[in-house]
JSON list of C-alpha atoms in Angstrom, two decimals:
[
{"chain": "A", "resi": 1, "resn": "UNK", "atom": "CA", "xyz": [-42.27, 0.91, -15.29]},
{"chain": "A", "resi": 2, "resn": "UNK", "atom": "CA", "xyz": [-44.08, 0.84, -18.33]},
{"chain": "A", "resi": 3, "resn": "UNK", "atom": "CA", "xyz": [-46.21, -1.92, -19.37]},
{"chain": "A", "resi": 4, "resn": "UNK", "atom": "CA", "xyz": [-43.83, -2.68, -22.33]},
{"chain": "A", "resi": 5, "resn": "UNK", "atom": "CA", "xyz": [-41.02, -2.95, -19.85]},
{"chain": "A", "resi": 6, "resn": "UNK", "atom": "CA", "xyz": [-42.98, -5.24, -17.52]},
{"chain": "A", "resi": 7, "resn": "UNK", "atom": "CA", "xyz": [-43.89, -7.58, -20.70]},
{"chain": "A", "resi": 8, "resn": "UNK", "atom": "CA", "xyz": [-40.14, -7.66, -21.72]},
{"chain": "A", "resi": 9, "resn": "UNK", "atom": "CA", "xyz": [-38.93, -8.50, -18.32]},
{"chain": "A", "resi": 10, "resn": "UNK", "atom": "CA", "xyz": [-41.61, -11.06, -18.04]},
{"chain": "A", "resi": 11, "resn": "UNK", "atom": "CA", "xyz": [-40.78, -12.83, -21.24]},
{"chain": "A", "resi": 12, "resn": "UNK", "atom": "CA", "xyz": [-37.01, -12.66, -20.23]},
{"chain": "A", "resi": 13, "resn": "UNK", "atom": "CA", "xyz": [-37.34, -14.64, -17.30]},
{"chain": "A", "resi": 14, "resn": "UNK", "atom": "CA", "xyz": [-38.14, -17.60, -19.39]},
{"chain": "A", "resi": 15, "resn": "UNK", "atom": "CA", "xyz": [-34.67, -17.29, -20.78]},
{"chain": "A", "resi": 16, "resn": "UNK", "atom": "CA", "xyz": [-31.50, -19.34, -19.51]},
{"chain": "A", "resi": 17, "resn": "UNK", "atom": "CA", "xyz": [-29.45, -17.44, -17.36]},
{"chain": "A", "resi": 18, "resn": "UNK", "atom": "CA", "xyz": [-26.62, -16.88, -19.61]},
{"chain": "A", "resi": 19, "resn": "UNK", "atom": "CA", "xyz": [-28.87, -15.24, -21.99]},
{"chain": "A", "resi": 20, "resn": "UNK", "atom": "CA", "xyz": [-30.81, -13.16, -19.37]},
{"chain": "A", "resi": 21, "resn": "UNK", "atom": "CA", "xyz": [-27.31, -11.81, -18.08]},
{"chain": "A", "resi": 22, "resn": "UNK", "atom": "CA", "xyz": [-25.82, -10.92, -21.55]},
{"chain": "A", "resi": 23, "resn": "UNK", "atom": "CA", "xyz": [-29.16, -9.52, -22.93]},
{"chain": "A", "resi": 24, "resn": "UNK", "atom": "CA", "xyz": [-28.89, -6.49, -25.05]},
{"chain": "A", "resi": 25, "resn": "UNK", "atom": "CA", "xyz": [-31.52, -4.62, -22.88]},
{"chain": "A", "resi": 26, "resn": "UNK", "atom": "CA", "xyz": [-29.89, -3.40, -19.38]},
{"chain": "A", "resi": 27, "resn": "UNK", "atom": "CA", "xyz": [-33.04, -3.76, -17.65]},
{"chain": "A", "resi": 28, "resn": "UNK", "atom": "CA", "xyz": [-33.20, -7.39, -18.34]},
{"chain": "A", "resi": 29, "resn": "UNK", "atom": "CA", "xyz": [-29.70, -7.96, -17.21]},
{"chain": "A", "resi": 30, "resn": "UNK", "atom": "CA", "xyz": [-30.36, -5.83, -14.04]},
{"chain": "A", "resi": 31, "resn": "UNK", "atom": "CA", "xyz": [-33.47, -8.00, -13.18]},
{"chain": "A", "resi": 32, "resn": "UNK", "atom": "CA", "xyz": [-31.53, -11.20, -14.10]},
{"chain": "A", "resi": 33, "resn": "UNK", "atom": "CA", "xyz": [-28.55, -10.49, -11.64]},
{"chain": "A", "resi": 34, "resn": "UNK", "atom": "CA", "xyz": [-31.37, -9.24, -8.87]},
{"chain": "A", "resi": 35, "resn": "UNK", "atom": "CA", "xyz": [-33.08, -12.88, -9.46]},
{"chain": "A", "resi": 36, "resn": "UNK", "atom": "CA", "xyz": [-29.65, -14.65, -9.23]},
{"chain": "A", "resi": 37, "resn": "UNK", "atom": "CA", "xyz": [-28.82, -13.06, -5.95]},
{"chain": "A", "resi": 38, "resn": "UNK", "atom": "CA", "xyz": [-32.17, -13.76, -4.39]},
{"chain": "A", "resi": 39, "resn": "UNK", "atom": "CA", "xyz": [-31.85, -17.57, -5.67]},
{"chain": "A", "resi": 40, "resn": "UNK", "atom": "CA", "xyz": [-28.19, -17.90, -4.29]},
{"chain": "A", "resi": 41, "resn": "UNK", "atom": "CA", "xyz": [-29.38, -16.56, -1.03]},
{"chain": "A", "resi": 42, "resn": "UNK", "atom": "CA", "xyz": [-32.20, -19.08, -0.85]},
{"chain": "A", "resi": 43, "resn": "UNK", "atom": "CA", "xyz": [-29.49, -22.05, -1.13]},
{"chain": "A", "resi": 44, "resn": "UNK", "atom": "CA", "xyz": [-28.78, -23.72, 1.95]},
{"chain": "A", "resi": 45, "resn": "UNK", "atom": "CA", "xyz": [-26.85, -26.51, 0.71]},
{"chain": "A", "resi": 46, "resn": "UNK", "atom": "CA", "xyz": [-23.36, -25.50, -0.48]},
{"chain": "A", "resi": 47, "resn": "UNK", "atom": "CA", "xyz": [-23.27, -28.84, -2.66]},
{"chain": "A", "resi": 48, "resn": "UNK", "atom": "CA", "xyz": [-26.41, -27.65, -4.62]},
{"chain": "A", "resi": 49, "resn": "UNK", "atom": "CA", "xyz": [-25.86, -28.34, -8.15]},
{"chain": "A", "resi": 50, "resn": "UNK", "atom": "CA", "xyz": [-27.19, -24.99, -9.55]},
{"chain": "A", "resi": 51, "resn": "UNK", "atom": "CA", "xyz": [-23.99, -23.19, -7.80]},
{"chain": "A", "resi": 52, "resn": "UNK", "atom": "CA", "xyz": [-21.87, -25.11, -10.36]},
{"chain": "A", "resi": 53, "resn": "UNK", "atom": "CA", "xyz": [-24.21, -24.01, -13.05]},
{"chain": "A", "resi": 54, "resn": "UNK", "atom": "CA", "xyz": [-23.83, -20.44, -11.67]},
{"chain": "A", "resi": 55, "resn": "UNK", "atom": "CA", "xyz": [-20.16, -20.27, -11.44]},
{"chain": "A", "resi": 56, "resn": "UNK", "atom": "CA", "xyz": [-19.23, -19.78, -15.09]},
{"chain": "A", "resi": 57, "resn": "UNK", "atom": "CA", "xyz": [-21.66, -16.70, -15.25]},
{"chain": "A", "resi": 58, "resn": "UNK", "atom": "CA", "xyz": [-19.83, -14.27, -13.40]},
{"chain": "A", "resi": 59, "resn": "UNK", "atom": "CA", "xyz": [-16.83, -13.44, -15.57]},
{"chain": "A", "resi": 60, "resn": "UNK", "atom": "CA", "xyz": [-18.90, -11.72, -17.92]},
{"chain": "A", "resi": 61, "resn": "UNK", "atom": "CA", "xyz": [-21.68, -10.45, -15.50]},
{"chain": "A", "resi": 62, "resn": "UNK", "atom": "CA", "xyz": [-19.08, -8.53, -13.44]},
{"chain": "A", "resi": 63, "resn": "UNK", "atom": "CA", "xyz": [-17.52, -7.03, -16.60]},
{"chain": "A", "resi": 64, "resn": "UNK", "atom": "CA", "xyz": [-21.00, -5.33, -17.74]},
{"chain": "A", "resi": 65, "resn": "UNK", "atom": "CA", "xyz": [-20.42, -1.68, -19.19]},
{"chain": "A", "resi": 66, "resn": "UNK", "atom": "CA", "xyz": [-23.73, -0.54, -17.31]},
{"chain": "A", "resi": 67, "resn": "UNK", "atom": "CA", "xyz": [-22.43, 0.59, -13.95]},
{"chain": "A", "resi": 68, "resn": "UNK", "atom": "CA", "xyz": [-25.86, -0.18, -11.88]},
{"chain": "A", "resi": 69, "resn": "UNK", "atom": "CA", "xyz": [-26.11, -3.51, -13.59]},
{"chain": "A", "resi": 70, "resn": "UNK", "atom": "CA", "xyz": [-22.52, -4.49, -12.81]},
{"chain": "A", "resi": 71, "resn": "UNK", "atom": "CA", "xyz": [-23.09, -3.53, -9.28]},
{"chain": "A", "resi": 72, "resn": "UNK", "atom": "CA", "xyz": [-25.92, -5.80, -9.15]},
{"chain": "A", "resi": 73, "resn": "UNK", "atom": "CA", "xyz": [-23.52, -8.49, -10.94]},
{"chain": "A", "resi": 74, "resn": "UNK", "atom": "CA", "xyz": [-21.46, -8.11, -7.97]},
{"chain": "A", "resi": 75, "resn": "UNK", "atom": "CA", "xyz": [-24.31, -8.60, -5.38]},
{"chain": "A", "resi": 76, "resn": "UNK", "atom": "CA", "xyz": [-25.11, -11.68, -7.31]},
{"chain": "A", "resi": 77, "resn": "UNK", "atom": "CA", "xyz": [-21.61, -12.99, -7.07]},
{"chain": "A", "resi": 78, "resn": "UNK", "atom": "CA", "xyz": [-21.35, -12.11, -3.42]},
{"chain": "A", "resi": 79, "resn": "UNK", "atom": "CA", "xyz": [-24.64, -14.38, -2.69]},
{"chain": "A", "resi": 80, "resn": "UNK", "atom": "CA", "xyz": [-22.98, -16.98, -4.59]},
{"chain": "A", "resi": 81, "resn": "UNK", "atom": "CA", "xyz": [-19.84, -16.91, -2.72]},
{"chain": "A", "resi": 82, "resn": "UNK", "atom": "CA", "xyz": [-21.76, -16.98, 0.74]},
{"chain": "A", "resi": 83, "resn": "UNK", "atom": "CA", "xyz": [-23.83, -20.14, -0.45]},
{"chain": "A", "resi": 84, "resn": "UNK", "atom": "CA", "xyz": [-20.90, -22.09, -1.70]},
{"chain": "A", "resi": 85, "resn": "UNK", "atom": "CA", "xyz": [-18.07, -23.89, -0.48]},
{"chain": "A", "resi": 86, "resn": "UNK", "atom": "CA", "xyz": [-14.32, -24.09, -1.43]},
{"chain": "A", "resi": 87, "resn": "UNK", "atom": "CA", "xyz": [-15.28, -26.20, -4.46]},
{"chain": "A", "resi": 88, "resn": "UNK", "atom": "CA", "xyz": [-16.43, -23.08, -6.40]},
{"chain": "A", "resi": 89, "resn": "UNK", "atom": "CA", "xyz": [-12.53, -21.73, -6.12]},
{"chain": "A", "resi": 90, "resn": "UNK", "atom": "CA", "xyz": [-12.23, -23.20, -9.54]},
{"chain": "A", "resi": 91, "resn": "UNK", "atom": "CA", "xyz": [-14.07, -20.33, -10.92]},
{"chain": "A", "resi": 92, "resn": "UNK", "atom": "CA", "xyz": [-11.79, -17.74, -8.88]},
{"chain": "A", "resi": 93, "resn": "UNK", "atom": "CA", "xyz": [-9.17, -16.92, -11.49]},
{"chain": "A", "resi": 94, "resn": "UNK", "atom": "CA", "xyz": [-11.49, -15.75, -14.18]},
{"chain": "A", "resi": 95, "resn": "UNK", "atom": "CA", "xyz": [-13.66, -13.66, -11.96]},
{"chain": "A", "resi": 96, "resn": "UNK", "atom": "CA", "xyz": [-10.95, -12.18, -9.92]},
{"chain": "A", "resi": 97, "resn": "UNK", "atom": "CA", "xyz": [-9.18, -11.19, -13.11]},
{"chain": "A", "resi": 98, "resn": "UNK", "atom": "CA", "xyz": [-12.60, -9.66, -14.47]},
{"chain": "A", "resi": 99, "resn": "UNK", "atom": "CA", "xyz": [-13.08, -7.59, -11.37]},
{"chain": "A", "resi": 100, "resn": "UNK", "atom": "CA", "xyz": [-9.65, -6.48, -11.62]},
{"chain": "A", "resi": 101, "resn": "UNK", "atom": "CA", "xyz": [-10.09, -5.31, -15.28]},
{"chain": "A", "resi": 102, "resn": "UNK", "atom": "CA", "xyz": [-13.52, -3.97, -14.98]},
{"chain": "A", "resi": 103, "resn": "UNK", "atom": "CA", "xyz": [-14.31, -3.05, -11.28]},
{"chain": "A", "resi": 104, "resn": "UNK", "atom": "CA", "xyz": [-11.60, -1.20, -9.45]},
{"chain": "A", "resi": 105, "resn": "UNK", "atom": "CA", "xyz": [-12.18, 2.09, -11.19]},
{"chain": "A", "resi": 106, "resn": "UNK", "atom": "CA", "xyz": [-15.80, 2.03, -10.71]},
{"chain": "A", "resi": 107, "resn": "UNK", "atom": "CA", "xyz": [-17.99, 3.99, -8.29]},
{"chain": "A", "resi": 108, "resn": "UNK", "atom": "CA", "xyz": [-17.25, 3.65, -4.59]},
{"chain": "A", "resi": 109, "resn": "UNK", "atom": "CA", "xyz": [-19.91, 1.15, -3.59]},
{"chain": "A", "resi": 110, "resn": "UNK", "atom": "CA", "xyz": [-18.69, -0.92, -6.74]},
{"chain": "A", "resi": 111, "resn": "UNK", "atom": "CA", "xyz": [-15.21, -0.95, -5.60]},
{"chain": "A", "resi": 112, "resn": "UNK", "atom": "CA", "xyz": [-16.44, -2.02, -2.00]},
{"chain": "A", "resi": 113, "resn": "UNK", "atom": "CA", "xyz": [-18.25, -4.83, -3.24]},
{"chain": "A", "resi": 114, "resn": "UNK", "atom": "CA", "xyz": [-15.38, -5.67, -5.58]},
{"chain": "A", "resi": 115, "resn": "UNK", "atom": "CA", "xyz": [-12.99, -5.80, -2.40]},
{"chain": "A", "resi": 116, "resn": "UNK", "atom": "CA", "xyz": [-15.65, -8.00, -0.75]},
{"chain": "A", "resi": 117, "resn": "UNK", "atom": "CA", "xyz": [-15.64, -10.49, -3.37]},
{"chain": "A", "resi": 118, "resn": "UNK", "atom": "CA", "xyz": [-11.91, -10.67, -3.33]},
{"chain": "A", "resi": 119, "resn": "UNK", "atom": "CA", "xyz": [-12.01, -11.42, 0.52]},
{"chain": "A", "resi": 120, "resn": "UNK", "atom": "CA", "xyz": [-14.71, -14.13, 0.11]},
{"chain": "A", "resi": 121, "resn": "UNK", "atom": "CA", "xyz": [-12.41, -15.80, -2.63]},
{"chain": "A", "resi": 122, "resn": "UNK", "atom": "CA", "xyz": [-9.63, -15.80, 0.13]},
{"chain": "A", "resi": 123, "resn": "UNK", "atom": "CA", "xyz": [-12.08, -17.36, 2.51]},
{"chain": "A", "resi": 124, "resn": "UNK", "atom": "CA", "xyz": [-12.90, -20.06, -0.15]},
{"chain": "A", "resi": 125, "resn": "UNK", "atom": "CA", "xyz": [-9.27, -20.98, -0.18]},
{"chain": "A", "resi": 126, "resn": "UNK", "atom": "CA", "xyz": [-8.49, -19.19, -3.43]},
{"chain": "A", "resi": 127, "resn": "UNK", "atom": "CA", "xyz": [-5.75, -16.85, -1.78]},
{"chain": "A", "resi": 128, "resn": "UNK", "atom": "CA", "xyz": [-3.07, -17.77, -4.17]},
{"chain": "A", "resi": 129, "resn": "UNK", "atom": "CA", "xyz": [-5.30, -16.84, -7.11]},
{"chain": "A", "resi": 130, "resn": "UNK", "atom": "CA", "xyz": [-6.41, -13.67, -5.46]},
{"chain": "A", "resi": 131, "resn": "UNK", "atom": "CA", "xyz": [-2.64, -12.59, -4.97]},
{"chain": "A", "resi": 132, "resn": "UNK", "atom": "CA", "xyz": [-1.90, -13.38, -8.61]},
{"chain": "A", "resi": 133, "resn": "UNK", "atom": "CA", "xyz": [-4.71, -11.25, -9.67]},
{"chain": "A", "resi": 134, "resn": "UNK", "atom": "CA", "xyz": [-3.43, -8.42, -7.46]},
{"chain": "A", "resi": 135, "resn": "UNK", "atom": "CA", "xyz": [-0.08, -8.56, -9.16]},
{"chain": "A", "resi": 136, "resn": "UNK", "atom": "CA", "xyz": [-1.75, -7.55, -12.40]},
{"chain": "A", "resi": 137, "resn": "UNK", "atom": "CA", "xyz": [-4.05, -4.95, -10.62]},
{"chain": "A", "resi": 138, "resn": "UNK", "atom": "CA", "xyz": [-1.11, -3.15, -9.19]},
{"chain": "A", "resi": 139, "resn": "UNK", "atom": "CA", "xyz": [0.36, -2.83, -12.74]},
{"chain": "A", "resi": 140, "resn": "UNK", "atom": "CA", "xyz": [-2.73, -0.94, -13.74]},
{"chain": "A", "resi": 141, "resn": "UNK", "atom": "CA", "xyz": [-1.66, 2.47, -15.27]},
{"chain": "A", "resi": 142, "resn": "UNK", "atom": "CA", "xyz": [-4.69, 4.15, -13.51]},
{"chain": "A", "resi": 143, "resn": "UNK", "atom": "CA", "xyz": [-3.55, 4.75, -9.88]},
{"chain": "A", "resi": 144, "resn": "UNK", "atom": "CA", "xyz": [-7.48, 4.85, -8.86]},
{"chain": "A", "resi": 145, "resn": "UNK", "atom": "CA", "xyz": [-7.33, 1.12, -9.75]},
{"chain": "A", "resi": 146, "resn": "UNK", "atom": "CA", "xyz": [-4.31, 0.45, -8.01]},
{"chain": "A", "resi": 147, "resn": "UNK", "atom": "CA", "xyz": [-5.02, 1.84, -4.57]},
{"chain": "A", "resi": 148, "resn": "UNK", "atom": "CA", "xyz": [-8.06, -0.40, -3.76]},
{"chain": "A", "resi": 149, "resn": "UNK", "atom": "CA", "xyz": [-5.96, -3.41, -4.85]},
{"chain": "A", "resi": 150, "resn": "UNK", "atom": "CA", "xyz": [-3.32, -2.56, -2.22]},
{"chain": "A", "resi": 151, "resn": "UNK", "atom": "CA", "xyz": [-5.87, -1.89, 0.44]},
{"chain": "A", "resi": 152, "resn": "UNK", "atom": "CA", "xyz": [-7.69, -5.19, 0.05]},
{"chain": "A", "resi": 153, "resn": "UNK", "atom": "CA", "xyz": [-4.39, -6.85, 0.08]},
{"chain": "A", "resi": 154, "resn": "UNK", "atom": "CA", "xyz": [-4.02, -5.26, 3.37]},
{"chain": "A", "resi": 155, "resn": "UNK", "atom": "CA", "xyz": [-7.72, -6.22, 4.52]},
{"chain": "A", "resi": 156, "resn": "UNK", "atom": "CA", "xyz": [-6.76, -9.99, 3.48]},
{"chain": "A", "resi": 157, "resn": "UNK", "atom": "CA", "xyz": [-3.42, -10.10, 5.48]},
{"chain": "A", "resi": 158, "resn": "UNK", "atom": "CA", "xyz": [-5.09, -8.31, 8.45]},
{"chain": "A", "resi": 159, "resn": "UNK", "atom": "CA", "xyz": [-8.23, -10.46, 8.57]},
{"chain": "A", "resi": 160, "resn": "UNK", "atom": "CA", "xyz": [-6.79, -14.08, 7.55]},
{"chain": "A", "resi": 161, "resn": "UNK", "atom": "CA", "xyz": [-3.12, -13.75, 8.47]},
{"chain": "A", "resi": 162, "resn": "UNK", "atom": "CA", "xyz": [0.33, -14.63, 6.84]},
{"chain": "A", "resi": 163, "resn": "UNK", "atom": "CA", "xyz": [-0.62, -18.47, 7.09]},
{"chain": "A", "resi": 164, "resn": "UNK", "atom": "CA", "xyz": [-3.32, -17.90, 4.69]},
{"chain": "A", "resi": 165, "resn": "UNK", "atom": "CA", "xyz": [-2.11, -14.83, 2.64]},
{"chain": "A", "resi": 166, "resn": "UNK", "atom": "CA", "xyz": [1.37, -15.67, 1.79]},
{"chain": "A", "resi": 167, "resn": "UNK", "atom": "CA", "xyz": [3.50, -12.36, 2.48]},
{"chain": "A", "resi": 168, "resn": "UNK", "atom": "CA", "xyz": [6.20, -13.18, 0.05]},
{"chain": "A", "resi": 169, "resn": "UNK", "atom": "CA", "xyz": [4.03, -12.72, -2.90]},
{"chain": "A", "resi": 170, "resn": "UNK", "atom": "CA", "xyz": [3.10, -9.33, -1.27]},
{"chain": "A", "resi": 171, "resn": "UNK", "atom": "CA", "xyz": [6.56, -8.22, -0.68]},
{"chain": "A", "resi": 172, "resn": "UNK", "atom": "CA", "xyz": [7.64, -8.68, -4.39]},
{"chain": "A", "resi": 173, "resn": "UNK", "atom": "CA", "xyz": [5.13, -6.21, -5.35]},
{"chain": "A", "resi": 174, "resn": "UNK", "atom": "CA", "xyz": [6.26, -3.51, -2.99]},
{"chain": "A", "resi": 175, "resn": "UNK", "atom": "CA", "xyz": [9.37, -1.97, -4.27]},
{"chain": "A", "resi": 176, "resn": "UNK", "atom": "CA", "xyz": [7.79, -0.75, -7.60]},
{"chain": "A", "resi": 177, "resn": "UNK", "atom": "CA", "xyz": [4.67, 0.56, -5.59]},
{"chain": "A", "resi": 178, "resn": "UNK", "atom": "CA", "xyz": [7.00, 2.92, -3.47]},
{"chain": "A", "resi": 179, "resn": "UNK", "atom": "CA", "xyz": [8.35, 4.15, -6.54]},
{"chain": "A", "resi": 180, "resn": "UNK", "atom": "CA", "xyz": [4.77, 4.93, -8.09]},
{"chain": "A", "resi": 181, "resn": "UNK", "atom": "CA", "xyz": [4.38, 8.71, -8.93]},
{"chain": "A", "resi": 182, "resn": "UNK", "atom": "CA", "xyz": [0.76, 8.81, -7.10]},
{"chain": "A", "resi": 183, "resn": "UNK", "atom": "CA", "xyz": [1.31, 9.72, -3.54]},
{"chain": "A", "resi": 184, "resn": "UNK", "atom": "CA", "xyz": [-2.02, 7.70, -2.65]},
{"chain": "A", "resi": 185, "resn": "UNK", "atom": "CA", "xyz": [-0.52, 4.54, -3.89]},
{"chain": "A", "resi": 186, "resn": "UNK", "atom": "CA", "xyz": [2.70, 5.19, -2.15]},
{"chain": "A", "resi": 187, "resn": "UNK", "atom": "CA", "xyz": [0.78, 5.92, 1.28]},
{"chain": "A", "resi": 188, "resn": "UNK", "atom": "CA", "xyz": [-1.28, 2.83, 0.80]},
{"chain": "A", "resi": 189, "resn": "UNK", "atom": "CA", "xyz": [1.95, 0.85, 0.12]},
{"chain": "A", "resi": 190, "resn": "UNK", "atom": "CA", "xyz": [3.31, 2.08, 3.29]},
{"chain": "A", "resi": 191, "resn": "UNK", "atom": "CA", "xyz": [0.27, 0.89, 5.20]},
{"chain": "A", "resi": 192, "resn": "UNK", "atom": "CA", "xyz": [0.54, -2.53, 3.83]},
{"chain": "A", "resi": 193, "resn": "UNK", "atom": "CA", "xyz": [4.18, -2.82, 4.64]},
{"chain": "A", "resi": 194, "resn": "UNK", "atom": "CA", "xyz": [3.58, -2.00, 8.32]},
{"chain": "A", "resi": 195, "resn": "UNK", "atom": "CA", "xyz": [0.97, -4.51, 8.40]},
{"chain": "A", "resi": 196, "resn": "UNK", "atom": "CA", "xyz": [3.36, -7.18, 6.84]},
{"chain": "A", "resi": 197, "resn": "UNK", "atom": "CA", "xyz": [5.80, -6.11, 9.76]},
{"chain": "A", "resi": 198, "resn": "UNK", "atom": "CA", "xyz": [3.31, -7.10, 12.27]},
{"chain": "A", "resi": 199, "resn": "UNK", "atom": "CA", "xyz": [2.91, -10.50, 10.83]},
{"chain": "A", "resi": 200, "resn": "UNK", "atom": "CA", "xyz": [6.54, -11.43, 9.86]},
{"chain": "A", "resi": 201, "resn": "UNK", "atom": "CA", "xyz": [8.65, -9.16, 11.53]},
{"chain": "A", "resi": 202, "resn": "UNK", "atom": "CA", "xyz": [10.61, -5.87, 10.57]},
{"chain": "A", "resi": 203, "resn": "UNK", "atom": "CA", "xyz": [13.81, -7.52, 9.51]},
{"chain": "A", "resi": 204, "resn": "UNK", "atom": "CA", "xyz": [12.45, -9.86, 6.82]},
{"chain": "A", "resi": 205, "resn": "UNK", "atom": "CA", "xyz": [10.59, -6.89, 5.47]},
{"chain": "A", "resi": 206, "resn": "UNK", "atom": "CA", "xyz": [13.59, -4.35, 5.55]},
{"chain": "A", "resi": 207, "resn": "UNK", "atom": "CA", "xyz": [16.01, -6.91, 3.93]},
{"chain": "A", "resi": 208, "resn": "UNK", "atom": "CA", "xyz": [13.82, -7.17, 0.79]},
{"chain": "A", "resi": 209, "resn": "UNK", "atom": "CA", "xyz": [12.74, -3.54, 0.58]},
{"chain": "A", "resi": 210, "resn": "UNK", "atom": "CA", "xyz": [15.17, -1.28, 1.65]},
{"chain": "A", "resi": 211, "resn": "UNK", "atom": "CA", "xyz": [17.84, -2.07, -0.82]},
{"chain": "A", "resi": 212, "resn": "UNK", "atom": "CA", "xyz": [15.47, -0.92, -3.47]},
{"chain": "A", "resi": 213, "resn": "UNK", "atom": "CA", "xyz": [14.26, 2.19, -2.02]},
{"chain": "A", "resi": 214, "resn": "UNK", "atom": "CA", "xyz": [15.35, 5.81, -2.11]},
{"chain": "A", "resi": 215, "resn": "UNK", "atom": "CA", "xyz": [17.09, 7.20, 0.94]},
{"chain": "A", "resi": 216, "resn": "UNK", "atom": "CA", "xyz": [14.26, 9.58, 1.61]},
{"chain": "A", "resi": 217, "resn": "UNK", "atom": "CA", "xyz": [11.35, 6.72, 1.61]},
{"chain": "A", "resi": 218, "resn": "UNK", "atom": "CA", "xyz": [13.65, 4.60, 3.54]},
{"chain": "A", "resi": 219, "resn": "UNK", "atom": "CA", "xyz": [14.00, 7.18, 6.51]},
{"chain": "A", "resi": 220, "resn": "UNK", "atom": "CA", "xyz": [10.42, 7.83, 6.24]},
{"chain": "A", "resi": 221, "resn": "UNK", "atom": "CA", "xyz": [9.54, 3.94, 6.73]},
{"chain": "A", "resi": 222, "resn": "UNK", "atom": "CA", "xyz": [11.99, 3.60, 9.09]},
{"chain": "A", "resi": 223, "resn": "UNK", "atom": "CA", "xyz": [10.56, 6.08, 11.58]},
{"chain": "A", "resi": 224, "resn": "UNK", "atom": "CA", "xyz": [7.00, 4.30, 11.06]},
{"chain": "A", "resi": 225, "resn": "UNK", "atom": "CA", "xyz": [8.45, 1.03, 11.69]},
{"chain": "A", "resi": 226, "resn": "UNK", "atom": "CA", "xyz": [9.42, 2.01, 15.01]},
{"chain": "A", "resi": 227, "resn": "UNK", "atom": "CA", "xyz": [5.71, 2.12, 15.90]},
{"chain": "A", "resi": 228, "resn": "UNK", "atom": "CA", "xyz": [5.00, -1.25, 14.98]},
{"chain": "A", "resi": 229, "resn": "UNK", "atom": "CA", "xyz": [4.52, -3.44, 18.10]},
{"chain": "A", "resi": 230, "resn": "UNK", "atom": "CA", "xyz": [2.44, -6.14, 19.26]},
{"chain": "A", "resi": 231, "resn": "UNK", "atom": "CA", "xyz": [1.66, -9.82, 17.77]},
{"chain": "A", "resi": 232, "resn": "UNK", "atom": "CA", "xyz": [-1.01, -10.06, 14.92]},
{"chain": "A", "resi": 233, "resn": "UNK", "atom": "CA", "xyz": [-3.73, -12.50, 15.00]},
{"chain": "A", "resi": 234, "resn": "UNK", "atom": "CA", "xyz": [-6.19, -13.49, 12.41]},
{"chain": "A", "resi": 235, "resn": "UNK", "atom": "CA", "xyz": [-9.82, -12.27, 13.04]},
{"chain": "A", "resi": 236, "resn": "UNK", "atom": "CA", "xyz": [-11.49, -14.31, 10.03]},
{"chain": "A", "resi": 237, "resn": "UNK", "atom": "CA", "xyz": [-11.21, -17.84, 9.26]},
{"chain": "A", "resi": 238, "resn": "UNK", "atom": "CA", "xyz": [-11.32, -20.14, 6.17]},
{"chain": "A", "resi": 239, "resn": "UNK", "atom": "CA", "xyz": [-14.42, -22.07, 5.37]},
{"chain": "A", "resi": 240, "resn": "UNK", "atom": "CA", "xyz": [-15.11, -25.54, 4.90]},
{"chain": "A", "resi": 241, "resn": "UNK", "atom": "CA", "xyz": [-17.91, -28.23, 5.31]},
{"chain": "A", "resi": 242, "resn": "UNK", "atom": "CA", "xyz": [-18.69, -31.19, 7.39]},
{"chain": "A", "resi": 243, "resn": "UNK", "atom": "CA", "xyz": [-20.20, -34.18, 6.09]},
{"chain": "A", "resi": 244, "resn": "UNK", "atom": "CA", "xyz": [-23.81, -32.81, 6.64]},
{"chain": "A", "resi": 245, "resn": "UNK", "atom": "CA", "xyz": [-22.70, -29.84, 4.50]},
{"chain": "A", "resi": 246, "resn": "UNK", "atom": "CA", "xyz": [-23.47, -27.52, 7.27]},
{"chain": "A", "resi": 247, "resn": "UNK", "atom": "CA", "xyz": [-21.13, -24.49, 6.97]},
{"chain": "A", "resi": 248, "resn": "UNK", "atom": "CA", "xyz": [-18.30, -24.44, 9.45]},
{"chain": "A", "resi": 249, "resn": "UNK", "atom": "CA", "xyz": [-14.94, -22.65, 9.65]},
{"chain": "A", "resi": 250, "resn": "UNK", "atom": "CA", "xyz": [-11.60, -23.69, 10.83]},
{"chain": "A", "resi": 251, "resn": "UNK", "atom": "CA", "xyz": [-8.84, -21.38, 12.23]},
{"chain": "A", "resi": 252, "resn": "UNK", "atom": "CA", "xyz": [-6.00, -21.16, 9.70]},
{"chain": "A", "resi": 253, "resn": "UNK", "atom": "CA", "xyz": [-3.55, -20.52, 12.36]}
]
C-alpha cells in the first residue's frame, strides 16, 4: 500500500460510519467494512447501543457495486447478526431486499455469505420477512439469482423446520418455478418440494402442486416422492436472550 493510500485510510477512520461506508474511494469503504466487522465481533452484549446505530448501515453497504467491498460488507453484516438479538430484526426487510437485488448474482463466495445472512435473519425471528424477500427473488429474470433463493429456502426449512419457516408461503411459489425454462431452477424446486414433504406430508404438497403441473413433471415428481420417508427434525434453533443478556436458544418445536 502506498503512503498516499495509508494517509487516506488513516484520515477516513475519523469520519462517521455512514460516510466511510459510502466513500467514493473503494479502499476506504473496504477498510470501513473490515473495521465494522471487527467491532461487531468484539461486542459481547446484544443490547449494546452501537448495534442499533449499525443496523441502518447495511442496506447500502451490501449493495456496493465493487464485488470485493460487497463481500466485506456481508462479512460485517454477519458479524452484526451474530452479535445482536432479535431486536435488530427491524432492519431485516430492507437488508434482505438489498441482498436479493444485489448479491445473488455475485461471486460464489458472495452468494454463500448472502445465504448465511438470510439464515441468520431467520434465526433472529425474521422468517416472514425472509420469505417475503424470497418471493421477490424467485421472480428474478436471471436464473442465476433464482437458484440460490430456492436453495436457501431449502436450507432454512431443513435447519429450522416448518414451525419456524411457514410452508404455505413456499408452496405458493413452487408451481411457477416448476414451469421455469431453466433446468437448474426446476431441479432446485424439486429438492425443495421433497423437503416440504418431509415436514408436512406428501398429500398436502400434492394437493396444491399437482393440479397446476404438467403431466410429465407430475410423473417425475411422483417417482421422487416415493422415496421420501422419515420424520424431519430441526437442527437449528431460534435465538433469544435472558435477563443477563447471555445468548441462549430455544427449540422452536
